[in-house]
Coordinates of C-alpha atoms and ligand atoms in Angstrom, one line a residue:
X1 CA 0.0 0.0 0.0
X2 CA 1.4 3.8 -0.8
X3 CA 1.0 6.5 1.6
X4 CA -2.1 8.2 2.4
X5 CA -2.3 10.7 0.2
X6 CA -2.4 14.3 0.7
X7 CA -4.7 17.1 -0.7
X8 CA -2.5 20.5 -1.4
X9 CA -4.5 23.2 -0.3
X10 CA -2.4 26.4 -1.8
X11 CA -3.2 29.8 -1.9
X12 CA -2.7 30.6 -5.8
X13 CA -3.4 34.0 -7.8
X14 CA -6.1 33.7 -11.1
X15 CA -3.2 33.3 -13.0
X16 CA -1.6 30.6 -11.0
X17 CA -5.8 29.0 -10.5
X18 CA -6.5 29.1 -14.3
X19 CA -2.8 26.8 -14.7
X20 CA -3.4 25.0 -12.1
X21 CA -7.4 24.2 -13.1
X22 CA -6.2 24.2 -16.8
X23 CA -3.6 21.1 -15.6
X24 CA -6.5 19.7 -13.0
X25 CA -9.1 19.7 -16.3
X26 CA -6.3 17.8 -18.4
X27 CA -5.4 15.0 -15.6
X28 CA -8.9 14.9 -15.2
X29 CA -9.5 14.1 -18.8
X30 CA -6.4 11.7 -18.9
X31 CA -8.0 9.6 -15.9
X32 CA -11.3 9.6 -17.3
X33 CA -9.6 8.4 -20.9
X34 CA -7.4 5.6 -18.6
X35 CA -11.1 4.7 -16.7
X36 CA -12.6 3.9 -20.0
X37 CA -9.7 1.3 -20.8
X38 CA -10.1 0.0 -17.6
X39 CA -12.1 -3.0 -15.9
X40 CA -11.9 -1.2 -12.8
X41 CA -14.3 1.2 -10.8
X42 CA -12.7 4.1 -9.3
X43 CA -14.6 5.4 -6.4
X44 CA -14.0 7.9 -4.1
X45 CA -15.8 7.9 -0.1
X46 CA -16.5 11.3 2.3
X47 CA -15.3 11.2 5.4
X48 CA -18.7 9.0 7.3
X49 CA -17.9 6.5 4.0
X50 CA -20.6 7.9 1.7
X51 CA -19.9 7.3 -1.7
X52 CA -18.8 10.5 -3.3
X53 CA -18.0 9.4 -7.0
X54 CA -18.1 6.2 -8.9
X55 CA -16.6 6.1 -12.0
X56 CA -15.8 3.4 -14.7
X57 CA -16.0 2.3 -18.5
X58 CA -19.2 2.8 -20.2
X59 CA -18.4 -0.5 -21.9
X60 CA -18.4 -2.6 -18.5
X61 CA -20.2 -5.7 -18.8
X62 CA -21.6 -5.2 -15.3
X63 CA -22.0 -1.7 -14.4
X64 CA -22.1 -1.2 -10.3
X65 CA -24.8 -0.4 -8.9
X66 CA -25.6 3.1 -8.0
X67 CA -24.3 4.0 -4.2
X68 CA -23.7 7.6 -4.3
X69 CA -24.6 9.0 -0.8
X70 CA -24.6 5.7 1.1
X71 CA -22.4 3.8 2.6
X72 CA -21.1 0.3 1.4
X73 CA -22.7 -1.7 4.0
X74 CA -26.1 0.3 3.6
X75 CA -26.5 -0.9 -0.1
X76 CA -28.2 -4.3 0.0
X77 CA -25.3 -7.1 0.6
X78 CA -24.7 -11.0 1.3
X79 CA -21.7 -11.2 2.2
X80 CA -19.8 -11.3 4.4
X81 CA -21.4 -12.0 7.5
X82 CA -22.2 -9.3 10.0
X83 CA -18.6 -9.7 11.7
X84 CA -17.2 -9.0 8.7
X85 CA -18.7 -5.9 7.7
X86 CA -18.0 -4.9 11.5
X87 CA -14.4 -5.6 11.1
X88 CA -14.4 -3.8 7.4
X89 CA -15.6 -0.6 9.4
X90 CA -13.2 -0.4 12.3
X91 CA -10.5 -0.3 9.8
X92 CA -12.1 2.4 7.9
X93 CA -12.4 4.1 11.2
X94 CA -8.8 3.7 12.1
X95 CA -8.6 5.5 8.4
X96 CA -6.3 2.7 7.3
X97 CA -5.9 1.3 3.7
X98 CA -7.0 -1.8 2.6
X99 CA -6.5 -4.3 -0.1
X100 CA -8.9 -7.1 -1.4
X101 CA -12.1 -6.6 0.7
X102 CA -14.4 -9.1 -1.5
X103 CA -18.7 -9.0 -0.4
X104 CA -21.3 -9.9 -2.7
X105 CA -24.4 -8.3 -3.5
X106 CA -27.4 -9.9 -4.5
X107 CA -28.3 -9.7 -8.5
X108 CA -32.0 -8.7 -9.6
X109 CA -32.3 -12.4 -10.8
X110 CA -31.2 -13.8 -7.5
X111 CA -27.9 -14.6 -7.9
X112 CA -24.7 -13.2 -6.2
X113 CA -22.1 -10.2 -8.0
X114 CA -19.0 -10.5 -6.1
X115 CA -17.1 -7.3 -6.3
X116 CA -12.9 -6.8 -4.5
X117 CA -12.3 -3.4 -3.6
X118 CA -9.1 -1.7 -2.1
X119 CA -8.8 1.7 -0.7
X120 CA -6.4 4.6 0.2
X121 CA -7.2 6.7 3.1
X122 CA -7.3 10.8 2.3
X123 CA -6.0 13.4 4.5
X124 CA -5.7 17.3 3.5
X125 CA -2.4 19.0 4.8
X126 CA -3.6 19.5 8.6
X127 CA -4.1 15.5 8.4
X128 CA -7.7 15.7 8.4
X129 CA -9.2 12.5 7.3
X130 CA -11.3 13.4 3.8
X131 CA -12.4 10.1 2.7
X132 CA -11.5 7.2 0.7
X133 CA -10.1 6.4 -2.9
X134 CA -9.9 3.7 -4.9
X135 CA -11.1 0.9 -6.7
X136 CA -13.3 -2.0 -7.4
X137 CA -13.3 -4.7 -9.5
X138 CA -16.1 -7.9 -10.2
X139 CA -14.6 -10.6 -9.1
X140 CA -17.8 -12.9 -9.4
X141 CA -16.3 -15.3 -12.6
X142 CA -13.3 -15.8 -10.7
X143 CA -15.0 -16.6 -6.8
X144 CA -17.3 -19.1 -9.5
X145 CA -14.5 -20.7 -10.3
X146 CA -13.4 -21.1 -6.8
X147 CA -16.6 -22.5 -5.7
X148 CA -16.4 -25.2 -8.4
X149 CA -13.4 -26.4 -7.3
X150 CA -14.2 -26.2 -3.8
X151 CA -17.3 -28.1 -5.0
X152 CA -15.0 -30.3 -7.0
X153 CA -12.9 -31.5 -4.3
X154 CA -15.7 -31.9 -2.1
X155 CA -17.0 -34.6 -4.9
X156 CA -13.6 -36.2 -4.6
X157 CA -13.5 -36.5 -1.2
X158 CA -16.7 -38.2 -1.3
X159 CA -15.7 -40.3 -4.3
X160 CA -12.5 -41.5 -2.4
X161 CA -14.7 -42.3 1.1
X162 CA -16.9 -43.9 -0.6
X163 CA -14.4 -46.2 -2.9
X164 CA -13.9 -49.6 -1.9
X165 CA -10.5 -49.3 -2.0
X166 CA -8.5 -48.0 0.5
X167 CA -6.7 -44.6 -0.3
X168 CA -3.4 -43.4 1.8
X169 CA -2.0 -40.7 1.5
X170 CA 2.0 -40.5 3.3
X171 CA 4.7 -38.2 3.6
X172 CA 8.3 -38.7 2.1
X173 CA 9.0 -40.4 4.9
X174 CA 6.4 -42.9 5.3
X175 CA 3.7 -41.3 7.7
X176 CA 0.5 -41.4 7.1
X177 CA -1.2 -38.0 6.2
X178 CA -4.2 -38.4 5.5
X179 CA -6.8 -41.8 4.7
X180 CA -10.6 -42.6 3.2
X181 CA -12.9 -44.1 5.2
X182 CA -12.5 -47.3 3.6
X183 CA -9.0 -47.4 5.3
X184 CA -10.1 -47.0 8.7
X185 CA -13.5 -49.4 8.1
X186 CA -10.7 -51.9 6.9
X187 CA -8.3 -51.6 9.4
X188 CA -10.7 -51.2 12.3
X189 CA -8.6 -47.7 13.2
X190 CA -9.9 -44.5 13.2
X191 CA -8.6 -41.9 11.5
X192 CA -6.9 -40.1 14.5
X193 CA -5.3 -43.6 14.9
X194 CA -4.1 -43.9 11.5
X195 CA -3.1 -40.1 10.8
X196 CA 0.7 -39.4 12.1
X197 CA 1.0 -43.1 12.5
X198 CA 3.9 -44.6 10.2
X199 CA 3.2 -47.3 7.4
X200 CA 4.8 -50.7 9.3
X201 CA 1.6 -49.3 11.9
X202 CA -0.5 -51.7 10.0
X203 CA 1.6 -52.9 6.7
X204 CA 3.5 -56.3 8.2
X205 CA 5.8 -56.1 5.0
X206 CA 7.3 -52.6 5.3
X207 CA 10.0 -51.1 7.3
X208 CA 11.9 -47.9 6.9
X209 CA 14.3 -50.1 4.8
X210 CA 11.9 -50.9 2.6
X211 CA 10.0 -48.0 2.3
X212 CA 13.4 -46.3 0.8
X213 CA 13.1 -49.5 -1.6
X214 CA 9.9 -48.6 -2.7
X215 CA 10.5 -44.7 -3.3
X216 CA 13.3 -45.7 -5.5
X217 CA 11.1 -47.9 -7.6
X218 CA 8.4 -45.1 -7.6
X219 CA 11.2 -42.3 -9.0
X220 CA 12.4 -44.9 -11.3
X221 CA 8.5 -46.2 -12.8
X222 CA 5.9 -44.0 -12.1
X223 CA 3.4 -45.8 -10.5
X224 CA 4.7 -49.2 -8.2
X225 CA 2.5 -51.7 -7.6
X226 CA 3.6 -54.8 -4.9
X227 CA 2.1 -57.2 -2.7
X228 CA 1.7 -56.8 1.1
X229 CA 0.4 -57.5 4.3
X230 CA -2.1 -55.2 6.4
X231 CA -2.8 -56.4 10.2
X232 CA -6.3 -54.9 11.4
X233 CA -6.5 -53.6 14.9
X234 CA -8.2 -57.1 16.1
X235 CA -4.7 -58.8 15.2
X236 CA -6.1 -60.4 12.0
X237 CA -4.2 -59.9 8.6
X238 CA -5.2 -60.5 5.1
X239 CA -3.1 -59.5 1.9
X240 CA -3.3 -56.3 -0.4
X241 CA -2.0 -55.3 -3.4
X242 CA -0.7 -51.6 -3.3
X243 CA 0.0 -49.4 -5.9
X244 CA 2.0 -46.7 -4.9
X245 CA 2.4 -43.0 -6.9
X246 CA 4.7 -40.2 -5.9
X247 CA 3.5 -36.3 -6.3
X248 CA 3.7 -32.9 -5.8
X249 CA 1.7 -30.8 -3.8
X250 CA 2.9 -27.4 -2.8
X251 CA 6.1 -28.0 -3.1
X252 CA 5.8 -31.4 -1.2
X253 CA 6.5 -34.4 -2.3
X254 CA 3.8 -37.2 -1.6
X255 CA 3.1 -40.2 -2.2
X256 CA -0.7 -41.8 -2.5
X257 CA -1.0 -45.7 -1.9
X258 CA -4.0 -47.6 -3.3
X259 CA -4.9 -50.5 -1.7
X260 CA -6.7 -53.6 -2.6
X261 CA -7.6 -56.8 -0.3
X262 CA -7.0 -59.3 -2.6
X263 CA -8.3 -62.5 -0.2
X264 CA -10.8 -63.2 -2.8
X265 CA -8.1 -63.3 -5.1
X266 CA -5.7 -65.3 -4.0
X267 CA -8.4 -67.4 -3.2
X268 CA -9.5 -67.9 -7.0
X269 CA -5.8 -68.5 -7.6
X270 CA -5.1 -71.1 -5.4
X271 CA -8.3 -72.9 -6.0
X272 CA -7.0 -72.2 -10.1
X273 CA -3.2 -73.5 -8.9
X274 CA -5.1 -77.1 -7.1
X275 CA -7.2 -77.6 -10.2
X276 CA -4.1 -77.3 -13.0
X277 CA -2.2 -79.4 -10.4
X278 CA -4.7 -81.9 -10.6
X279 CA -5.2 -81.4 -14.5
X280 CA -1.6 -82.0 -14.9
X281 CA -1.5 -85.4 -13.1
X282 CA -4.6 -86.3 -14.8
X283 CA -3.1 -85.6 -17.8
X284 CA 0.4 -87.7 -16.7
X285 CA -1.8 -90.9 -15.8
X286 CA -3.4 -90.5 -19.5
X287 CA -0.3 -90.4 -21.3
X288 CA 1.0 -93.1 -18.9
X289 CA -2.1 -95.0 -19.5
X290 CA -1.2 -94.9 -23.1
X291 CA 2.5 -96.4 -22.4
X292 CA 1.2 -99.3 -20.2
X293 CA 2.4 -101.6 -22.7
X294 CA 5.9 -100.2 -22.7
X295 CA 6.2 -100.2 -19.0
X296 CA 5.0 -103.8 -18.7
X297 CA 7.4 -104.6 -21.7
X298 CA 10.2 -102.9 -19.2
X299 CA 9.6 -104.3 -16.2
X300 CA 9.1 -108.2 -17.9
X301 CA 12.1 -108.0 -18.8
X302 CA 14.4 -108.1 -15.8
X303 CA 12.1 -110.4 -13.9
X304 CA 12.6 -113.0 -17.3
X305 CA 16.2 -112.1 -16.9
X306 CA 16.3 -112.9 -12.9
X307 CA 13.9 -116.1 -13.9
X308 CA 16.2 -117.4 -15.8
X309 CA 19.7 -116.4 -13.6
X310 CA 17.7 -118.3 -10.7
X311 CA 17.4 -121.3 -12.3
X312 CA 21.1 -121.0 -13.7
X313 CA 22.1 -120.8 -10.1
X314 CA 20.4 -123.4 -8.4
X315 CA 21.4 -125.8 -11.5
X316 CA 25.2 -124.7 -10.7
X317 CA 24.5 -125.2 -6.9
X318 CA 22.3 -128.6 -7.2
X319 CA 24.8 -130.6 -9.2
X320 CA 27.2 -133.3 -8.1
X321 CA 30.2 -130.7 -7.9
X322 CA 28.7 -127.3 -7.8
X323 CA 30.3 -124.7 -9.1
X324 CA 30.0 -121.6 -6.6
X325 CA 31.7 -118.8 -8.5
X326 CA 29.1 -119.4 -11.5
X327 CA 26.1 -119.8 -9.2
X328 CA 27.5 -115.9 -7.4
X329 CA 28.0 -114.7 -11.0
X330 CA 23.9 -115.8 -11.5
X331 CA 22.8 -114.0 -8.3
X332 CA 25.0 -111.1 -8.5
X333 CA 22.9 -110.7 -12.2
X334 CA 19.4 -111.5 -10.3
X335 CA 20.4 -108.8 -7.6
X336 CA 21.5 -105.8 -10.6
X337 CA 18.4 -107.0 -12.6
X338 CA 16.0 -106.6 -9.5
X339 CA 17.4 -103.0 -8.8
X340 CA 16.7 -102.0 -12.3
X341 CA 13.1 -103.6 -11.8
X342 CA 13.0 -101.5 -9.2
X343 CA 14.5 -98.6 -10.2
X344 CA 11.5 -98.9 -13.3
X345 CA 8.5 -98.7 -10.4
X346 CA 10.1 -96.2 -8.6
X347 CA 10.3 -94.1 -11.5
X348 CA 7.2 -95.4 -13.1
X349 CA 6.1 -94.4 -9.2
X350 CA 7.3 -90.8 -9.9
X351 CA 5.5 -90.2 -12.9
X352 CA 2.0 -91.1 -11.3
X353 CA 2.5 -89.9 -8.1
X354 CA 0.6 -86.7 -7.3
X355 CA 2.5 -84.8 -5.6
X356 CA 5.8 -84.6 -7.9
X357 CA 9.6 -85.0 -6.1
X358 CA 10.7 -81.6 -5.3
X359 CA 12.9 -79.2 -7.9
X360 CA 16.3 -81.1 -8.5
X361 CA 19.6 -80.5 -11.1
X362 CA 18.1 -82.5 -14.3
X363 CA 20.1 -84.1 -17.0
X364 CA 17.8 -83.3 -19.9
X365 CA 18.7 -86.3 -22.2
X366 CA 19.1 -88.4 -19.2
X367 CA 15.6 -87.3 -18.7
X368 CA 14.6 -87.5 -22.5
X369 CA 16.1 -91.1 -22.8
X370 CA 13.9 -92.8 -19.7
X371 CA 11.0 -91.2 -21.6
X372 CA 11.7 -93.2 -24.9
X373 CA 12.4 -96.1 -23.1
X374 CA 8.7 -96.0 -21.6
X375 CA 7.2 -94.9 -25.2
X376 CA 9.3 -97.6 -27.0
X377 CA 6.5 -99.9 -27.6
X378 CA 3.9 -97.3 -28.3
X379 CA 6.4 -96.5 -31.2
X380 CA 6.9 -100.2 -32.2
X381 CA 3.7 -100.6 -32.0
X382 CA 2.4 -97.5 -34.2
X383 CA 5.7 -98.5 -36.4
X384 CA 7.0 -95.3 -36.0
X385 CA 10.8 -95.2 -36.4
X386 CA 12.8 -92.8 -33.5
X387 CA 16.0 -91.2 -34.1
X388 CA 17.6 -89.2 -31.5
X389 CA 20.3 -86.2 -31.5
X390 CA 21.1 -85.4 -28.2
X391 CA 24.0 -82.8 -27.9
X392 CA 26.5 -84.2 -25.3
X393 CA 27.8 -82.3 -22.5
X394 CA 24.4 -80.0 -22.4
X395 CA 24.1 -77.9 -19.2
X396 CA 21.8 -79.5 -16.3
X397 CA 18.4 -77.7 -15.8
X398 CA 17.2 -77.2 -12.4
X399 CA 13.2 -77.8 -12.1
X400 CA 10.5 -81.0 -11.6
X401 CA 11.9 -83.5 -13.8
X402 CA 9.0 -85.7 -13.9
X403 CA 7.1 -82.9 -15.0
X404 CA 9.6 -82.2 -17.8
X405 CA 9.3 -86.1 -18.6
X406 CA 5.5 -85.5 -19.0
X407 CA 5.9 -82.5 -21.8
X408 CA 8.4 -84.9 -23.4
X409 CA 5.7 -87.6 -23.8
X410 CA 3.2 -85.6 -24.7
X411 CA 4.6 -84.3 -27.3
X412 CA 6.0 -87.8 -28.7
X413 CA 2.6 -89.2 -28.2
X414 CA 1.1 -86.2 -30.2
X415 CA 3.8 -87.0 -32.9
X416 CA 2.4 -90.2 -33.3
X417 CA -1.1 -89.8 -33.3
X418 CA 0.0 -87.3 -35.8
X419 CA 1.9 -89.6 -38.1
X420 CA -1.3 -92.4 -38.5
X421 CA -2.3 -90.8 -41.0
X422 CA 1.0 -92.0 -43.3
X423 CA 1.7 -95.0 -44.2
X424 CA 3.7 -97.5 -42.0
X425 CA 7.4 -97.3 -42.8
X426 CA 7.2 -93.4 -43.4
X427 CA 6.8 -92.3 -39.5
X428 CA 9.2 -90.7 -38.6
X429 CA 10.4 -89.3 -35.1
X430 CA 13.1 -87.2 -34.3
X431 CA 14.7 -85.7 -31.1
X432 CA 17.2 -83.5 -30.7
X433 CA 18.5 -81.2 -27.6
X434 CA 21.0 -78.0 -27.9
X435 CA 22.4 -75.6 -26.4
X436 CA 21.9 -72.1 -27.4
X437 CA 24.3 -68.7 -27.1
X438 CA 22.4 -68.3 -23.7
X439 CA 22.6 -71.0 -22.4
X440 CA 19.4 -71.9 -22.7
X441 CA 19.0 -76.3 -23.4
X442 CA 16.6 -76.3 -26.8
X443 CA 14.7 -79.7 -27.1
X444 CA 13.1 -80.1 -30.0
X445 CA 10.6 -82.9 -31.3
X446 CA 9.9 -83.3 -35.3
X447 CA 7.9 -85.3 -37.0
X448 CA 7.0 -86.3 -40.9
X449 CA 3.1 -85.8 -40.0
X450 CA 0.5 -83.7 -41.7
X451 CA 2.1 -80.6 -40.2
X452 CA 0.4 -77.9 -38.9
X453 CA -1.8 -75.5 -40.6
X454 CA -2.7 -71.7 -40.0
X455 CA -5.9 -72.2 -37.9
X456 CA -4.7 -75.0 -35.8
X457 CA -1.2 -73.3 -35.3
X458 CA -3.3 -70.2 -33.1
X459 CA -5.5 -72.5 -30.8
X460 CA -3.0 -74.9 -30.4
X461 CA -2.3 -74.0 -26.5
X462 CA -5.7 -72.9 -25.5
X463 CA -7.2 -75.4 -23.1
X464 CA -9.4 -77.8 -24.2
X465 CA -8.8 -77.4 -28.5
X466 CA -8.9 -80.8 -29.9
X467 CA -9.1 -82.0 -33.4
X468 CA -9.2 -85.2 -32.3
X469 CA -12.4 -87.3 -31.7
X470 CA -11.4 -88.7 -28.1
X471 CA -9.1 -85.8 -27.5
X472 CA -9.3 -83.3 -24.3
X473 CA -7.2 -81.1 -26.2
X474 CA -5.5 -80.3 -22.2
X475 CA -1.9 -81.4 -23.5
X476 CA 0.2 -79.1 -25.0
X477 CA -1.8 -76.1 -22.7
X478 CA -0.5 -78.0 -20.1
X479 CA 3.2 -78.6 -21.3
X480 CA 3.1 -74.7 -22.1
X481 CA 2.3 -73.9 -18.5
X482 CA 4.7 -76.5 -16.9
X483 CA 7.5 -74.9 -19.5
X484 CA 6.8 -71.1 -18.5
X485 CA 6.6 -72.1 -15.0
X486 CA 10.5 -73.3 -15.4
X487 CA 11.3 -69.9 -17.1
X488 CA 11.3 -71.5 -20.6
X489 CA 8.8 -70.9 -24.0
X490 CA 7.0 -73.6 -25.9
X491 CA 6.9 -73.2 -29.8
X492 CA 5.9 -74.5 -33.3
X493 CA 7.2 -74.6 -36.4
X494 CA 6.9 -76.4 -39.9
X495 CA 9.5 -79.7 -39.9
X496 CA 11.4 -79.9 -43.5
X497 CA 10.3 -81.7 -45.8
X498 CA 6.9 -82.0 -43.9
X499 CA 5.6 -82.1 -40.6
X500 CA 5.4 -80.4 -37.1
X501 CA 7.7 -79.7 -35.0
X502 CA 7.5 -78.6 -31.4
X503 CA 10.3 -77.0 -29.2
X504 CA 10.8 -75.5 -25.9
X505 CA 13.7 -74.0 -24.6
X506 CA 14.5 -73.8 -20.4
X507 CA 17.4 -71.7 -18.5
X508 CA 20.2 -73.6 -17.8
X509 CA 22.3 -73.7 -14.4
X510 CA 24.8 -72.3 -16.2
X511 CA 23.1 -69.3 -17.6
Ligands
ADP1 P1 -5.2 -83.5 -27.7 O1 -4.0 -84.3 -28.0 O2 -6.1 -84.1 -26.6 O3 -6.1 -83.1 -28.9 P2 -3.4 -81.4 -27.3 O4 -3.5 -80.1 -26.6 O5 -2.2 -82.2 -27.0 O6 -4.7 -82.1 -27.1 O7 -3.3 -81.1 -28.9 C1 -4.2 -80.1 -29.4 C2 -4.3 -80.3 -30.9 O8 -3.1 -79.9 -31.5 C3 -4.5 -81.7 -31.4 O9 -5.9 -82.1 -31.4 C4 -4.0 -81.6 -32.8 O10 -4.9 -81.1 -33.7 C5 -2.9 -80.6 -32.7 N1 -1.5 -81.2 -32.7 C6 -0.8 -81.5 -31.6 N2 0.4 -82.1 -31.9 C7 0.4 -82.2 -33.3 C8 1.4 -82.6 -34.2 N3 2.6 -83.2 -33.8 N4 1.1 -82.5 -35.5 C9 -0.1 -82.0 -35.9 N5 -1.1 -81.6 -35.1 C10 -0.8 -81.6 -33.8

């Protein structure tokens, strides 16, 4: 605010008067000139605060209304309240300037015309107060404004109480600024609990360490989502999924957290993770069902091979001069024979069980070779000729490696069904393994079937696609799930000449 301003009172002669009202008539003119440019009204008060002048642009879009010879307050108003107005006057009365006073005045149609005025005090040169200058400018769009985004706000802040997720908002250092309702109806807190409170409060998963953690990843990505744990204030816990977004407000850094209870969820999921479990073994004792033959074929033949050692022993035992080192050499063949017999079941064991052995260091074509061995007759039978190509000196894989065994089968049982369609003597099977620039062990299994064509080649892995009559169509969606869930990819290709063939790569130990 300037100084009060002064009034010269001079004594001047009629030359010195007509100068000085010749100058007074041209300032005059230039003010009314600026006026007309201007959005402002220029007012002027007496010395009780009776409006002495009002002046302002012809062009105004809302012209005051007329107040000449009354006071602000005694031309109709609504605001502000009657303690406002009260405090208005005692600073007029202290003959003090002021900036900004905003009221509102009603409008014919009802409404409300907010208007700002700010005022100079007026004093002639014994320092006798005069009155008031200054000026006054509509301020209704703007205070419109305002009130929408006060209204705006207010919508938000009902919005975010009334979402069923649970907002948070914390400082940079993890304390909890303000919360929805939905936080406090989750947690069982109330908001005075939760407010100033830090986030380990009620998140089991976070510590200051953490925290830091998290702000990193916020800085780095935008918007961080996690998993976590929130403990209620009756000692029960149940898991969320937070997302986590840093901003600016005010030159503050904040950062909101969205929360989610995800029981439900993770419900659904582990209901989802017991039924592909119990697809996948269903679909193990299938393909095993299929391979009865071979397994029966296996296992025959060490107990024909003990049979017949047996017998050769107790002939070299029951004769006039028995010959003991021929009748050890039979039994020391009946005892490898019977671990190899057994060593069949236990695997055979393996592959049906359930619940698979825990994750173990896999030699794939170790792996790849018991498989054929099961599937031989299958592929005698179906008079399909098998060539392997197993690179030597492969990297192990660590993972399930019954499961492995199963995608193996499937896919060599696919290859025949596949190949029926040729002619016996043209079936062709072919398995190869490799190791790739990362490490990664490729399998691959070919075959000189019909191939695959465009429409088949996209539904392939969806669950339950079939072309054939008694097929579920569950395999290869479930070898592409055990394959990802070792960190691998399953794929398809055309084989050369003709044919399919189907590959799957998993990380190595190595890599
Ligand atoms: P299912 O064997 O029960 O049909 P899969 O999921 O194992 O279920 O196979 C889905 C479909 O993929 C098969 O019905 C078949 O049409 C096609 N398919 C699978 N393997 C081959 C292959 N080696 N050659 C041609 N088509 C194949």
């Amino acid at each position: 605010m300037q100084d009060p301003v002064q009034v010269p009172s001079v004594a001047l002669d009629s030359n010195q008067r007509k100068r000085h009202e010749e100058a007074l008539r041209e300032s005059e003119e230039r003010f009314r000139t600026l006026v007309q440019f201007s959005f402002d009204v220029y007012w002027e008060t007496d010395a009780q605060h009776r409006f002495i002048r009002q002046e302002f642009a012809e062009t105004l879009a809302e012209p005051p209304v007329a107040e000449i010879g009354r006071t602000r307050w005694e031309v109709p108003h609504l605001e502000p309240d009657e303690e406002g107005w009260r405090k208005h006057r005692e600073m007029l009365d202290a003959h003090l300037p002021f900036r900004d006073f905003e009221h509102a005045r009603p409008t014919p149609d009802g409404g409300k015309r907010y208007v700002s005025v700010s005022g100079l005090p007026v004093f002639d040169e014994t320092g006798r107060f005069m009155g008031y200058r200054g000026v006054g400018r509509h301020i209704t769009e703007r205070k419109r404004a305002e009130q929408a985004l006060i209204e705006s706000e207010a919508r938000f802040r009902t919005f975010v109480d009334h979402a069923t997720d649970t907002f948070m908002l914390h400082s940079e250092d993890g304390r909890v600024l303000d919360v929805n309702r939905n936080a406090c109806e989750s947690l069982g807190y109330s908001r005075s609990e939760l407010v100033g409170a830090t986030a380990s409060f009620f998140d089991l998963e976070i510590d200051q360490a953490t925290w830091r953690i998290n702000r990193e990843r916020i800085k780095a990505g935008g918007i961080t989502t996690l998993e976590s744990r929130y403990r209620r204030k009756d000692g029960t816990v149940f898991p969320v999924e937070v997302r986590m977004r840093e901003f600016c407000e005010g030159g503050r850094r904040q950062i909101i957290c969205l929360s989610r209870d995800i029981t439900e969820r993770k419900r659904t999921a582990e209901t989802f993770r017991e039924m592909q479990a119990e697809l996948t073994h269903a679909n193990r004792a299938a393909a095993m069902g299929q391979v009865t033959a071979s397994v029966t074929h296996e296992l025959s033949q060490p107990i024909t091979a003990m049979l017949c050692n047996a017998e050769a022993a107790l002939n070299w035992l029951g004769s006039q001069s028995p010959n003991f080192e021929r009748a050890r050499q039979a039994l020391a063949s009946i005892v490898a024979d019977a671990k190899r017999g057994g060593e069949i079941i236990g695997w055979i064991r393996s592959l049906i069980k359930k619940t698979p052995a825990p994750k173990e260091s896999i030699d794939v074509n170790g792996a790849i070779l018991d498989v054929i061995t099961i599937a031989r007759s299958e592929l005698l039978k179906h008079g399909v000729l098998i060539q392997t190509d197993l690179a030597p000196g492969l990297p192990r894989v660590e993972g399930y490696r019954v499961q492995l065994q199963q995608v193996v089968l499937n896919l060599i049982l696919n290859a025949i069904e596949a190949m029926n369609c040729l002619d016996v003597g043209g079936r062709e099977l072919r398995i190869s393994t490799a190791g790739d620039a990362s490490s990664r062990v490729v399998v691959a299994v070919r075959d000189n079937g019909p191939g695959l064509d465009g429409v088949i080649v996209d539904r392939l892995f969806e669950p339950f696609y079939t072309t054939k009559p008694g097929g579920t169509g569950m395999g290869l969606s479930i070898c592409q799930s055990i394959i990802e869930a070792h960190g691998g990819r399953l794929w398809t290709g055309a084989n050369e000449p003709r044919g399919a063939v189907f590959q799957f790569n998993l990380p190595s130990q190595q890599g």
